[in-house]
Amino acid sequence: MSDVLSGVLFALAPLAILANLLGVTLGIIFGALPGLTATMGIALVIPLTFGIPPIVAFSALLGVYVGAVYAGSITAILVGTPGTAAAAATLLEGPALTKKGESKKALSLTTISSVVGGLISCVALIFIAPQLAKAALSFGPPEYFALALFGLSIVAGVSSNSLLKGFVAALIGLFISTIGLDPVTGTSRFTFGSVNLLNGIAVVPALVGLFAISEVLTRAEKKAENTSENIKISSKKSSSYHDLKRNKFNLLRSSSLGTFIGIIPATGSGIASFVAYNECKKASKRKDEFGKGSVEGLIATESANSAVTGGSLIPLLTLGIPGDVITAVMLGALMIQGITPGPMLFTNSPDIISGIFTALVLANIFLLIIGLGAVRIFPKILQIPEGLLMPVIGVLCVIGSFAISNSTFDVIVMLTFGLLGYVMLKVGLPLAPLLLALILGPIAESNFRRSMVMSQQDLTIFFTRPISSIILIVTIFVIGRIVWNEIKKGRTSQLSDIQDVES
Amino acid sequence: MTKGIIDAITGFVLIGAVTLGFMFTFELAEQTSSSTSQFGPAFFPNLILVCMALCAVPLIIKGVRLHYREKEKLSIDRARMIRISLLIITLIVYVVLFLTIGFIFSTLLYLVVGQLLFGVKKPSLLLGTTILIPISFYFIFTTLFKVPLP
């Protein structure tokens, strides 16, 4: 109990609060600017958190996460361009409200809905995570192998328009993850005599390169353009109170949906907000308002996409398995702090867990304060010139990757992965499966090999243990469904091609 | 150039990478031939390479098919390609200079070239950023984060 309390107090210490506040502010900037993503924001902040206490580091990172997921909607509402993919559903109602002259009301409702969604997901995290961690204490290598395989195959399957390309990207990541010492025998693999490669490819410089440098290069393709010349927030006075009171069930339903979807691997904020929007529309008595600036619709999308933040941390903290690319990046942050997420973290370091929970709640409170207090500053964020921002991100990538362990090799790894990421994007290979494979690969391999040692090379061990067999059956079922959908999609496009030719 | 051709080339590059990978895993298998386990250090890499080859073949086939169906060819914008190539070279040179002449001067040079490539023309913005960023970052990292920058 005293450990739990010390974690809470640590998260409430001035340094942690300052880190959290700065994180939320930075997250809002990253989320609001199209082209800069939550993933990139967290990736760039991770190297800065090396060497500072874990709870302070996580206060900053969770702040960035919460701020960026929320702020994608600001651009969607004000200029009709989502700042992040998670805010795509905001386009359904946000711009229409701005056209009606209700941008201030839309932004206030977005802020409050996001905070409610975020806080409900925090409650779910606080209550579900410890129970799941208790259950996961009985997991052995076969279960962890099954879980890693599940995470990998689902992410590879749904993260791109092409199943094949998703798998290719995941396989490239898996192969890169085998570089270094073999986890069981200690034999060096693909190191070419380099001492730097013995511990494998460092995840943080790799992800900084993959998500930041590749984005800088992609943005350089287009001539630098300002998102907006002169955006003004409407001065029309309108109270959000009655809208919120009218939508309390909508808020609760959408937040719960968002939290639940966040727990499922490879889903994320984008899917959660579309699902919540559809459910809200089905239940609404004012269906005709949808698509024309419906407040109900906006509340549903915003509460759901922010509710994903707490939900997605559940599998990461309890099982050590990241469900999406942002939590994969968070896993990188845990790793550089020397923390191994999983059920043992709940038993051995309850202070860190309670600190993380408190930091997430605090981040949502700061979001409310900044979001409501700085509405008039948002258009200014959108006017930061891209031509200035992108080269500065390049500088941050170089210093950040160097700062992790003062290693020049890490800077080279960062640049190599940046170029690899750019080439992959150019040929249509998604980056998320590569990163997840890079992280899940060693978990899958080491647990597979340990399982083989346990069972004396008997592969049936994965099906004779109930939990691993259930996870594997679910994996096979889901993969089967993804493949079936892909085949159906292929047939439909062939049919339309034939129809095109005939006409 | 069409999207189909790009897919086919990606498939061929993968086949090349798989061949190279098998050469290295073959050496690995020889090094650890004394291991009694059939699931040795070469097992996982070999399995991944087999899967890669299995994905590369349909990628090539689909790419070739797509090439014959595609009506639109991807246009190559020469100015864009030059800008990207210059930025890649700038980044590589920046990393080399960062490791050799140090942070401040390399960053000064990189920021000037980087901003020009991104279309910043306003001298006040160009100069202001070029001077302020390296100095403030140097101060923040060395003093606050205690990172000894080169």
XYZ file of C-alpha atoms in Angstrom:
653
model
C 0.000 0.000 0.000
C 2.830 2.394 0.854
C 4.420 1.640 -2.540
C 1.180 2.524 -4.299
C 0.957 5.777 -2.340
C 4.576 6.689 -3.041
C 3.925 6.217 -6.774
C 0.890 8.524 -6.584
C 2.877 11.126 -4.638
C 5.775 10.908 -7.093
C 3.385 11.617 -9.976
C 2.088 14.631 -8.032
C 5.591 16.010 -7.357
C 6.384 19.411 -8.976
C 8.844 17.940 -11.514
C 6.350 15.277 -12.667
C 3.564 17.854 -12.891
C 5.786 20.162 -14.961
C 6.746 17.242 -17.252
C 3.079 16.321 -17.627
C 2.058 19.888 -18.439
C 4.859 20.295 -20.982
C 3.959 16.900 -22.456
C 0.296 17.848 -22.939
C 1.298 21.186 -24.532
C 3.782 19.509 -26.869
C 1.235 16.793 -27.658
C -1.344 19.435 -28.625
C 1.192 21.056 -30.970
C 2.112 17.696 -32.532
C -1.495 16.585 -32.831
C -2.741 19.854 -34.281
C -0.148 20.162 -37.018
C -1.006 17.955 -39.990
C 1.925 15.679 -40.782
C 3.153 15.534 -37.207
C 1.684 12.569 -35.366
C 1.335 11.359 -31.792
C 3.783 8.559 -32.641
C 6.358 11.046 -33.903
C 5.854 13.259 -30.855
C 6.374 10.417 -28.404
C 9.318 9.059 -30.422
C 11.049 12.443 -30.240
C 10.385 12.888 -26.522
C 11.594 9.397 -25.471
C 15.335 10.163 -25.816
C 14.846 13.233 -23.623
C 13.363 11.109 -20.863
C 16.444 8.921 -20.557
C 18.123 9.475 -17.231
C 15.113 11.017 -15.477
C 12.968 9.017 -13.002
C 10.467 6.656 -14.731
C 7.341 8.332 -13.345
C 8.505 11.784 -14.464
C 9.360 10.319 -17.883
C 5.946 8.708 -18.153
C 4.213 11.890 -17.035
C 5.744 13.631 -20.057
C 5.063 10.771 -22.487
C 1.460 10.223 -21.411
C 0.950 13.982 -21.628
C 2.140 13.938 -25.249
C -0.077 10.913 -25.993
C -3.242 12.410 -24.494
C -2.562 15.872 -25.983
C -1.837 14.603 -29.485
C -4.853 12.271 -29.705
C -7.087 15.169 -28.676
C -5.488 17.876 -30.801
C -5.885 16.078 -34.123
C -9.492 17.249 -33.917
C -8.571 20.951 -33.668
C -7.348 21.040 -37.272
C -10.266 18.862 -38.355
C -12.753 21.344 -36.861
C -11.030 24.565 -37.900
C -9.653 23.773 -41.361
C -11.269 20.465 -42.318
C -7.962 18.540 -42.309
C -7.461 16.010 -39.528
C -4.227 16.644 -37.622
C -3.904 12.911 -36.974
C -5.541 9.808 -38.461
C -7.453 9.394 -35.185
C -9.386 12.570 -35.935
C -10.717 11.438 -39.328
C -14.211 10.906 -37.875
C -14.229 14.472 -36.508
C -14.542 15.612 -40.125
C -18.082 14.233 -40.147
C -19.394 17.006 -37.877
C -16.558 19.406 -36.917
C -16.207 21.477 -40.136
C -20.011 21.764 -40.432
C -20.168 23.298 -36.949
C -17.418 25.775 -37.929
C -19.433 26.726 -41.036
C -22.395 27.455 -38.755
C -20.145 29.836 -36.808
C -19.955 27.502 -33.819
C -16.237 26.672 -33.881
C -15.722 27.835 -30.287
C -18.546 25.604 -29.076
C -17.199 22.692 -31.154
C -13.718 23.087 -29.658
C -15.071 23.339 -26.109
C -17.242 20.253 -26.580
C -14.283 18.403 -28.114
C -12.145 19.256 -25.101
C -14.736 18.236 -22.512
C -15.722 15.045 -24.368
C -12.072 14.076 -24.795
C -11.403 14.598 -21.097
C -14.485 12.588 -20.068
C -13.486 9.801 -22.480
C -9.905 9.879 -21.205
C -10.963 9.785 -17.544
C -13.429 6.914 -18.065
C -10.656 4.954 -19.779
C -8.379 5.736 -16.796
C -10.963 4.213 -14.457
C -11.142 1.117 -16.677
C -7.347 0.925 -16.721
C -7.125 1.206 -12.931
C -9.715 -1.541 -12.351
C -9.119 -3.948 -15.250
C -5.315 -3.889 -15.516
C -4.505 -5.317 -12.056
C -7.054 -8.142 -12.523
C -5.683 -9.012 -15.959
C -2.142 -8.878 -14.561
C -3.139 -11.339 -11.822
C -4.513 -13.718 -14.442
C -1.392 -13.265 -16.565
C 0.845 -14.368 -13.678
C 0.093 -17.951 -14.690
C 1.286 -17.314 -18.270
C 4.361 -19.219 -19.366
C 6.474 -19.094 -22.551
C 3.816 -20.843 -24.728
C 1.186 -18.239 -23.773
C 3.544 -15.346 -24.418
C 4.536 -16.817 -27.782
C 0.836 -17.137 -28.695
C 0.175 -13.552 -27.596
C 3.128 -12.171 -29.579
C 1.985 -14.110 -32.652
C -1.548 -12.777 -32.166
C -0.348 -9.164 -31.930
C 1.937 -9.550 -34.931
C -0.502 -11.199 -37.297
C -3.400 -8.895 -36.494
C -1.316 -5.754 -36.908
C 0.264 -6.981 -40.143
C -3.198 -7.863 -41.396
C -5.041 -4.642 -40.757
C -2.457 -1.895 -40.859
C -2.317 -1.483 -44.607
C -4.651 -1.552 -47.585
C -2.808 -4.659 -48.730
C -2.553 -7.713 -46.502
C 0.468 -8.908 -48.455
C 2.362 -5.645 -47.953
C 1.492 -5.600 -44.260
C 2.985 -9.079 -43.902
C 6.076 -8.164 -45.927
C 6.686 -5.154 -43.643
C 6.230 -7.333 -40.537
C 8.625 -9.967 -41.926
C 11.294 -7.320 -42.595
C 10.917 -6.172 -38.977
C 11.075 -9.748 -37.711
C 14.263 -10.419 -39.644
C 15.899 -7.243 -38.325
C 14.900 -8.335 -34.800
C 17.018 -11.493 -35.159
C 20.214 -9.420 -35.438
C 22.384 -9.800 -32.335
C 22.924 -12.571 -29.837
C 20.623 -15.583 -30.047
C 18.315 -15.474 -26.975
C 18.942 -19.110 -25.983
C 22.449 -20.162 -27.098
C 24.095 -16.723 -27.232
C 25.397 -17.307 -30.777
C 25.916 -14.016 -32.616
C 23.704 -13.611 -35.652
C 24.182 -11.182 -38.579
C 26.486 -8.937 -36.552
C 29.340 -9.004 -39.119
C 31.842 -8.722 -36.304
C 30.398 -5.430 -35.016
C 30.257 -5.108 -31.240
C 27.504 -2.499 -31.610
C 25.182 -5.074 -33.122
C 25.637 -7.741 -30.422
C 22.658 -6.428 -28.443
C 20.582 -6.139 -31.575
C 19.146 -3.023 -33.169
C 18.251 -0.422 -30.530
C 14.511 0.134 -30.778
C 14.344 3.840 -29.875
C 16.766 5.205 -32.537
C 15.091 2.875 -35.040
C 11.616 4.180 -34.284
C 12.778 7.816 -34.242
C 14.193 7.320 -37.740
C 11.214 5.325 -38.990
C 8.548 7.771 -37.910
C 10.275 11.154 -37.828
C 12.973 11.186 -40.527
C 10.744 9.391 -43.054
C 8.027 11.994 -42.383
C 10.501 14.885 -42.809
C 11.520 13.437 -46.187
C 7.903 12.860 -47.209
C 6.969 16.429 -46.300
C 9.909 17.727 -48.349
C 8.259 16.288 -51.455
C 5.598 18.934 -51.268
C 6.512 22.574 -51.292
C 6.217 23.930 -47.767
C 2.744 25.266 -47.286
C 0.966 26.873 -44.397
C -2.153 25.079 -43.262
C -4.082 28.232 -42.860
C -3.666 31.888 -43.579
C -6.061 33.479 -41.189
C -8.252 31.206 -39.096
C -10.510 32.937 -36.652
C -12.460 31.408 -33.812
C -16.087 32.494 -33.800
C -16.939 34.847 -30.994
C -20.546 33.611 -30.869
C -21.450 32.876 -27.240
C -23.005 29.492 -26.734
C -23.122 27.263 -23.694
C -21.943 23.671 -23.955
C -23.558 22.743 -20.631
C -26.983 21.813 -21.990
C -25.444 19.843 -24.849
C -23.337 17.856 -22.402
C -26.287 17.281 -20.061
C -28.365 16.031 -22.984
C -25.532 13.695 -24.060
C -24.505 12.108 -20.776
C -25.481 8.594 -21.937
C -23.875 9.225 -25.301
C -20.658 10.236 -23.504
C -20.723 7.143 -21.335
C -21.512 4.774 -24.224
C -18.902 6.283 -26.582
C -16.215 6.382 -23.885
C -16.883 2.750 -22.933
C -16.765 1.736 -26.595
C -13.498 3.635 -27.056
C -11.937 1.991 -24.003
C -13.016 -1.487 -25.118
C -11.770 -0.957 -28.674
C -8.489 0.387 -27.284
C -7.884 -2.915 -25.509
C -8.165 -4.868 -28.779
C -4.851 -4.964 -30.666
C -4.509 -3.138 -33.995
C -7.642 -1.050 -33.659
C -6.924 2.413 -32.271
C -8.609 5.803 -32.040
C -9.660 6.068 -35.684
C -11.761 2.894 -35.589
C -13.135 3.691 -32.114
C -14.477 7.077 -33.165
C -16.184 5.721 -36.296
C -17.810 2.877 -34.316
C -18.996 5.289 -31.589
C -20.345 7.677 -34.241
C -22.365 4.899 -35.881
C -23.743 3.703 -32.544
C -24.630 7.267 -31.589
C -26.439 7.796 -34.899
C -28.388 4.559 -34.433
C -29.506 5.591 -30.945
C -30.195 9.239 -31.781
C -33.636 10.822 -32.077
C -32.179 13.549 -34.333
C -30.707 11.416 -37.102
C -31.349 14.108 -39.700
C -28.819 16.428 -37.995
C -25.945 13.989 -38.549
C -23.463 15.194 -41.141
C -24.754 18.754 -40.829
C -22.954 19.743 -37.630
C -24.475 17.390 -35.058
C -23.263 18.026 -31.535
C -24.186 14.446 -30.582
C -21.971 13.042 -33.329
C -19.055 15.259 -32.331
C -19.321 14.253 -28.666
C -19.369 10.565 -29.674
C -16.270 10.732 -31.893
C -14.236 12.842 -29.486
C -14.977 10.892 -26.309
C -14.328 7.573 -28.079
C -11.001 8.520 -29.632
C -9.612 9.822 -26.351
C -10.957 6.828 -24.415
C -8.620 4.625 -26.465
C -5.617 6.061 -24.583
C -6.340 4.218 -21.320
C -7.660 1.088 -23.039
C -4.571 0.614 -25.184
C -2.318 0.755 -22.111
C -4.066 -2.287 -20.599
C -2.432 -5.002 -22.797
C 0.863 -3.094 -22.769
C 1.179 -2.858 -18.999
C -0.349 -6.210 -18.064
C 1.049 -8.459 -20.788
C 3.921 -6.450 -22.213
C 2.332 -6.751 -25.646
C 1.746 -3.478 -27.518
C -1.552 -3.392 -29.362
C -0.731 -0.535 -31.709
C 2.146 1.562 -32.901
C 1.852 4.239 -30.170
C 1.956 1.661 -27.390
C 4.858 -0.023 -29.218
C 6.703 3.280 -28.985
C 5.700 3.488 -25.286
C 7.170 0.016 -24.825
C 10.421 1.402 -26.228
C 10.234 4.111 -23.542
C 9.691 1.529 -20.793
C 12.617 -0.489 -22.105
C 15.086 2.416 -21.965
C 13.983 2.999 -18.362
C 14.910 -0.644 -17.648
C 11.263 -1.534 -16.970
C 9.830 -4.767 -18.352
C 6.061 -4.469 -18.637
C 3.990 -7.511 -17.788
C 2.278 -9.073 -14.773
C 5.474 -8.999 -12.713
C 5.555 -5.207 -12.981
C 2.332 -5.091 -10.944
C 3.847 -7.338 -8.272
C 7.378 -5.926 -8.162
C 6.843 -2.227 -8.918
C 3.369 -1.146 -7.773
C 4.770 2.380 -7.296
C 5.508 2.692 -11.013
C 2.066 1.369 -11.945
C 0.244 3.727 -9.576
C 2.475 6.586 -10.792
C 1.536 5.845 -14.408
C -2.179 5.694 -13.534
C -1.973 9.018 -11.676
C 0.004 10.631 -14.502
C -2.681 9.607 -17.003
C -5.454 11.103 -14.850
C -3.391 14.296 -14.422
C -2.737 14.528 -18.165
C -6.506 14.549 -18.749
C -7.004 17.278 -16.149
C -4.281 19.411 -17.784
C -5.908 18.770 -21.132
C -9.130 20.259 -19.794
C -7.349 23.347 -18.482
C -5.234 23.945 -21.601
C -7.997 22.937 -24.011
C -10.563 25.318 -22.578
C -8.116 28.072 -21.725
C -6.183 28.233 -24.975
C -8.924 28.019 -27.601
C -7.807 31.308 -29.166
C -4.181 30.156 -29.401
C -5.005 27.071 -31.518
C -5.072 28.950 -34.858
C -1.589 30.290 -34.048
C -0.262 26.727 -33.701
C -1.501 25.989 -37.199
C 0.494 28.928 -38.542
C 3.933 27.581 -37.533
C 5.734 27.335 -40.899
C 6.476 23.774 -41.978
C 9.729 24.935 -43.548
C 10.993 25.832 -40.093
C 9.519 22.880 -38.240
C 10.789 20.023 -40.408
C 14.528 20.869 -40.329
C 14.236 21.368 -36.542
C 12.671 17.890 -36.252
C 15.737 16.588 -38.136
C 17.989 18.193 -35.476
C 15.885 16.678 -32.663
C 16.171 13.223 -34.274
C 19.969 13.453 -34.344
C 20.373 14.772 -30.785
C 17.638 12.471 -29.467
C 19.150 9.294 -30.853
C 22.598 10.364 -29.624
C 21.302 11.273 -26.150
C 19.998 7.763 -25.319
C 23.425 6.300 -24.688
C 25.853 8.911 -26.078
C 26.429 6.533 -28.948
C 27.378 7.600 -32.449
C 26.207 4.200 -33.676
C 22.636 5.003 -32.564
C 22.684 8.130 -34.753
C 23.681 5.976 -37.732
C 20.904 3.470 -36.869
C 18.394 6.337 -36.711
C 19.384 7.686 -40.120
C 19.443 4.205 -41.708
C 15.947 3.455 -40.423
C 14.770 6.884 -41.553
C 15.902 6.155 -45.108
C 14.479 2.614 -44.917
C 11.158 4.027 -43.705
C 11.043 6.542 -46.544
C 11.766 3.875 -49.172
C 9.125 1.610 -47.613
C 6.510 4.373 -47.747
C 7.406 5.027 -51.369
C 6.829 1.392 -52.361
C 3.630 1.195 -50.297
C 4.907 -0.854 -47.340
C 3.396 0.296 -44.011
C 5.766 1.193 -41.173
C 3.662 0.131 -38.170
C 4.030 -3.668 -38.738
C 7.816 -3.272 -39.058
C 8.095 -1.514 -35.708
C 5.755 -3.941 -33.954
C 7.647 -6.880 -35.412
C 10.917 -5.354 -34.254
C 9.517 -5.286 -30.707
C 7.434 -8.467 -30.736
C 9.986 -10.538 -32.701
C 12.354 -11.158 -29.769
C 9.353 -11.895 -27.465
C 7.977 -14.410 -29.982
C 11.336 -16.078 -30.668
C 12.609 -16.342 -27.108
C 9.285 -17.692 -25.831
C 8.997 -20.150 -28.722
C 12.496 -21.479 -28.067
C 11.836 -21.685 -24.304
C 8.617 -23.542 -25.003
C 10.570 -26.008 -27.124
C 13.072 -26.542 -24.327
C 10.159 -27.059 -21.879
C 8.376 -29.563 -24.102
C 11.493 -31.317 -25.429
C 10.876 -30.103 -28.978
C 7.177 -30.995 -28.963
C 5.165 -28.427 -30.942
C 1.857 -29.648 -29.516
C 2.663 -27.775 -26.276
C 0.972 -24.701 -27.784
C -2.301 -26.593 -28.158
C -2.254 -28.665 -24.991
C -2.192 -25.618 -22.696
C -5.673 -24.076 -22.606
C -4.803 -20.354 -22.674
C -2.216 -20.602 -25.449
C -4.513 -22.838 -27.493
C -7.396 -20.350 -27.145
C -5.155 -17.443 -28.190
C -3.827 -19.430 -31.164
C -7.330 -20.490 -32.248
C -8.494 -16.854 -32.060
C -5.386 -15.826 -34.068
C -6.120 -18.433 -36.747
C -9.786 -17.398 -36.876
C -8.993 -13.673 -37.181
C -6.273 -14.248 -39.781
C -8.662 -16.484 -41.733
C -11.203 -13.690 -41.717
C -8.652 -11.081 -42.827
C -7.487 -13.367 -45.683
C -11.109 -14.053 -46.678
C -11.875 -10.305 -46.752
C -8.749 -9.726 -48.850
C -9.816 -12.413 -51.349
C -13.313 -10.906 -51.522
C -11.812 -7.439 -52.015
C -9.623 -8.800 -54.850
C -12.641 -10.403 -56.547
C -14.686 -7.202 -56.317
C -11.904 -5.101 -57.836
C -11.421 -7.679 -60.649
C -15.159 -7.591 -61.363
C -15.196 -3.795 -61.508
C -12.178 -3.872 -63.858
C -14.049 -6.263 -66.189
C -17.114 -4.002 -66.058
C -14.882 -1.003 -66.860
C -13.441 -2.775 -69.901
C -16.921 -3.904 -71.095
C -18.380 -0.437 -70.764
C 6.742 3.585 -64.173
C 3.497 2.119 -62.775
C 2.463 1.021 -59.279
C 2.522 -2.567 -60.580
C 6.145 -2.269 -61.657
C 7.074 -0.862 -58.247
C 5.401 -3.870 -56.580
C 7.206 -6.282 -58.905
C 10.569 -4.597 -58.236
C 9.864 -4.797 -54.481
C 9.202 -8.522 -54.908
C 12.481 -9.047 -56.782
C 14.425 -7.055 -54.179
C 12.873 -9.284 -51.507
C 13.930 -12.423 -53.407
C 17.467 -10.990 -53.559
C 17.403 -10.237 -49.829
C 16.092 -13.744 -49.086
C 18.936 -15.324 -51.115
C 21.492 -13.204 -49.268
C 19.831 -14.018 -45.957
C 19.979 -17.765 -46.622
C 23.712 -17.501 -47.347
C 24.255 -16.024 -43.898
C 21.907 -18.418 -42.084
C 23.669 -21.340 -43.803
C 26.933 -20.192 -42.186
C 25.046 -19.857 -38.902
C 23.707 -23.395 -39.139
C 27.244 -24.683 -39.820
C 28.628 -22.816 -36.800
C 26.041 -24.336 -34.509
C 25.765 -27.784 -36.082
C 26.757 -29.353 -32.775
C 23.465 -28.156 -31.282
C 21.120 -31.058 -30.696
C 17.985 -28.936 -30.992
C 16.249 -28.705 -34.335
C 15.120 -25.226 -33.251
C 18.582 -23.632 -33.105
C 19.732 -20.038 -33.757
C 19.150 -20.408 -37.512
C 15.563 -21.697 -37.187
C 13.730 -18.403 -36.733
C 15.674 -16.438 -39.386
C 15.170 -19.321 -41.850
C 11.444 -19.441 -41.136
C 11.176 -15.670 -41.707
C 13.132 -15.933 -44.974
C 10.849 -18.720 -46.238
C 7.789 -16.594 -45.413
C 9.411 -13.602 -47.160
C 9.983 -15.658 -50.302
C 6.371 -16.879 -50.124
C 5.184 -13.248 -49.970
C 7.598 -12.028 -52.693
C 6.237 -14.391 -55.377
C 2.599 -13.190 -55.230
C 3.863 -9.592 -54.937
C 5.675 -10.004 -58.277
C 2.695 -11.758 -59.917
C 0.203 -9.176 -58.637
C 2.560 -6.362 -59.672
C 2.907 -7.641 -63.252
C -0.871 -8.156 -63.528
C -1.523 -4.688 -62.144
C 0.977 -3.182 -64.600
C -1.028 -4.481 -67.579
C -4.328 -3.272 -66.085
C -3.114 0.175 -65.047
C -4.000 3.015 -67.356
C -2.255 5.764 -65.444
C 1.500 5.986 -65.192
C 3.148 7.578 -62.187
C 4.657 10.884 -63.215
C 8.177 11.667 -62.080
C 8.599 15.233 -60.892
C 12.247 16.068 -61.493
C 12.306 19.102 -59.171
C 10.792 17.042 -56.361
C 13.320 14.256 -56.851
C 16.209 16.722 -56.781
C 14.839 18.316 -53.568
C 14.499 14.928 -51.870
C 17.941 13.734 -53.012
C 19.503 16.959 -51.750
C 17.735 16.609 -48.401
C 18.926 13.001 -48.027
C 22.502 14.072 -48.838
C 22.162 16.993 -46.397
C 21.004 14.646 -43.628
C 23.873 12.209 -44.261
C 26.428 15.055 -44.325
C 24.846 16.486 -41.148
C 25.246 13.185 -39.303
C 28.874 12.868 -40.485
C 29.673 16.460 -39.464
C 27.790 16.061 -36.148
C 30.086 13.167 -35.294
C 33.255 14.888 -36.530
C 33.132 18.690 -36.108
C 30.500 18.754 -33.361
C 26.913 19.801 -32.777
C 26.818 23.597 -33.065
C 28.577 24.122 -36.409
C 27.064 21.074 -38.091
C 23.568 22.139 -36.973
C 24.152 25.710 -38.186
C 25.043 24.442 -41.652
C 22.254 21.855 -41.727
C 19.560 24.325 -40.681
C 20.512 26.803 -43.412
C 20.426 24.151 -46.162
C 17.407 22.331 -44.662
C 15.274 25.473 -44.434
C 16.214 26.550 -47.956
C 15.191 23.117 -49.246
C 11.859 23.470 -47.443
C 11.303 26.801 -49.168
C 12.042 29.249 -46.338
C 13.090 32.487 -48.033
C 12.534 35.116 -45.357
C 16.092 36.110 -44.244
C 15.005 37.068 -40.717
C 13.358 33.661 -40.131
C 16.257 31.803 -41.734
C 18.915 33.605 -39.710
C 16.935 33.677 -36.477
C 16.269 29.930 -36.481
C 19.771 29.053 -37.629
C 21.340 30.932 -34.737
C 18.773 30.368 -31.998
C 18.073 26.651 -32.420
C 21.635 25.251 -32.113
C 22.464 27.496 -29.154
C 19.221 26.850 -27.247
C 19.302 23.086 -27.940
C 22.938 22.940 -26.877
C 22.100 24.694 -23.632
C 18.997 22.548 -22.951
C 20.715 19.241 -23.614
C 24.059 19.887 -21.963
C 22.773 21.820 -18.948
C 19.293 20.450 -18.254
C 19.542 16.892 -19.575
C 23.287 16.523 -18.896
C 23.890 15.055 -22.345
C 27.473 15.784 -23.446
C 26.928 16.721 -27.094
C 29.935 16.387 -29.410
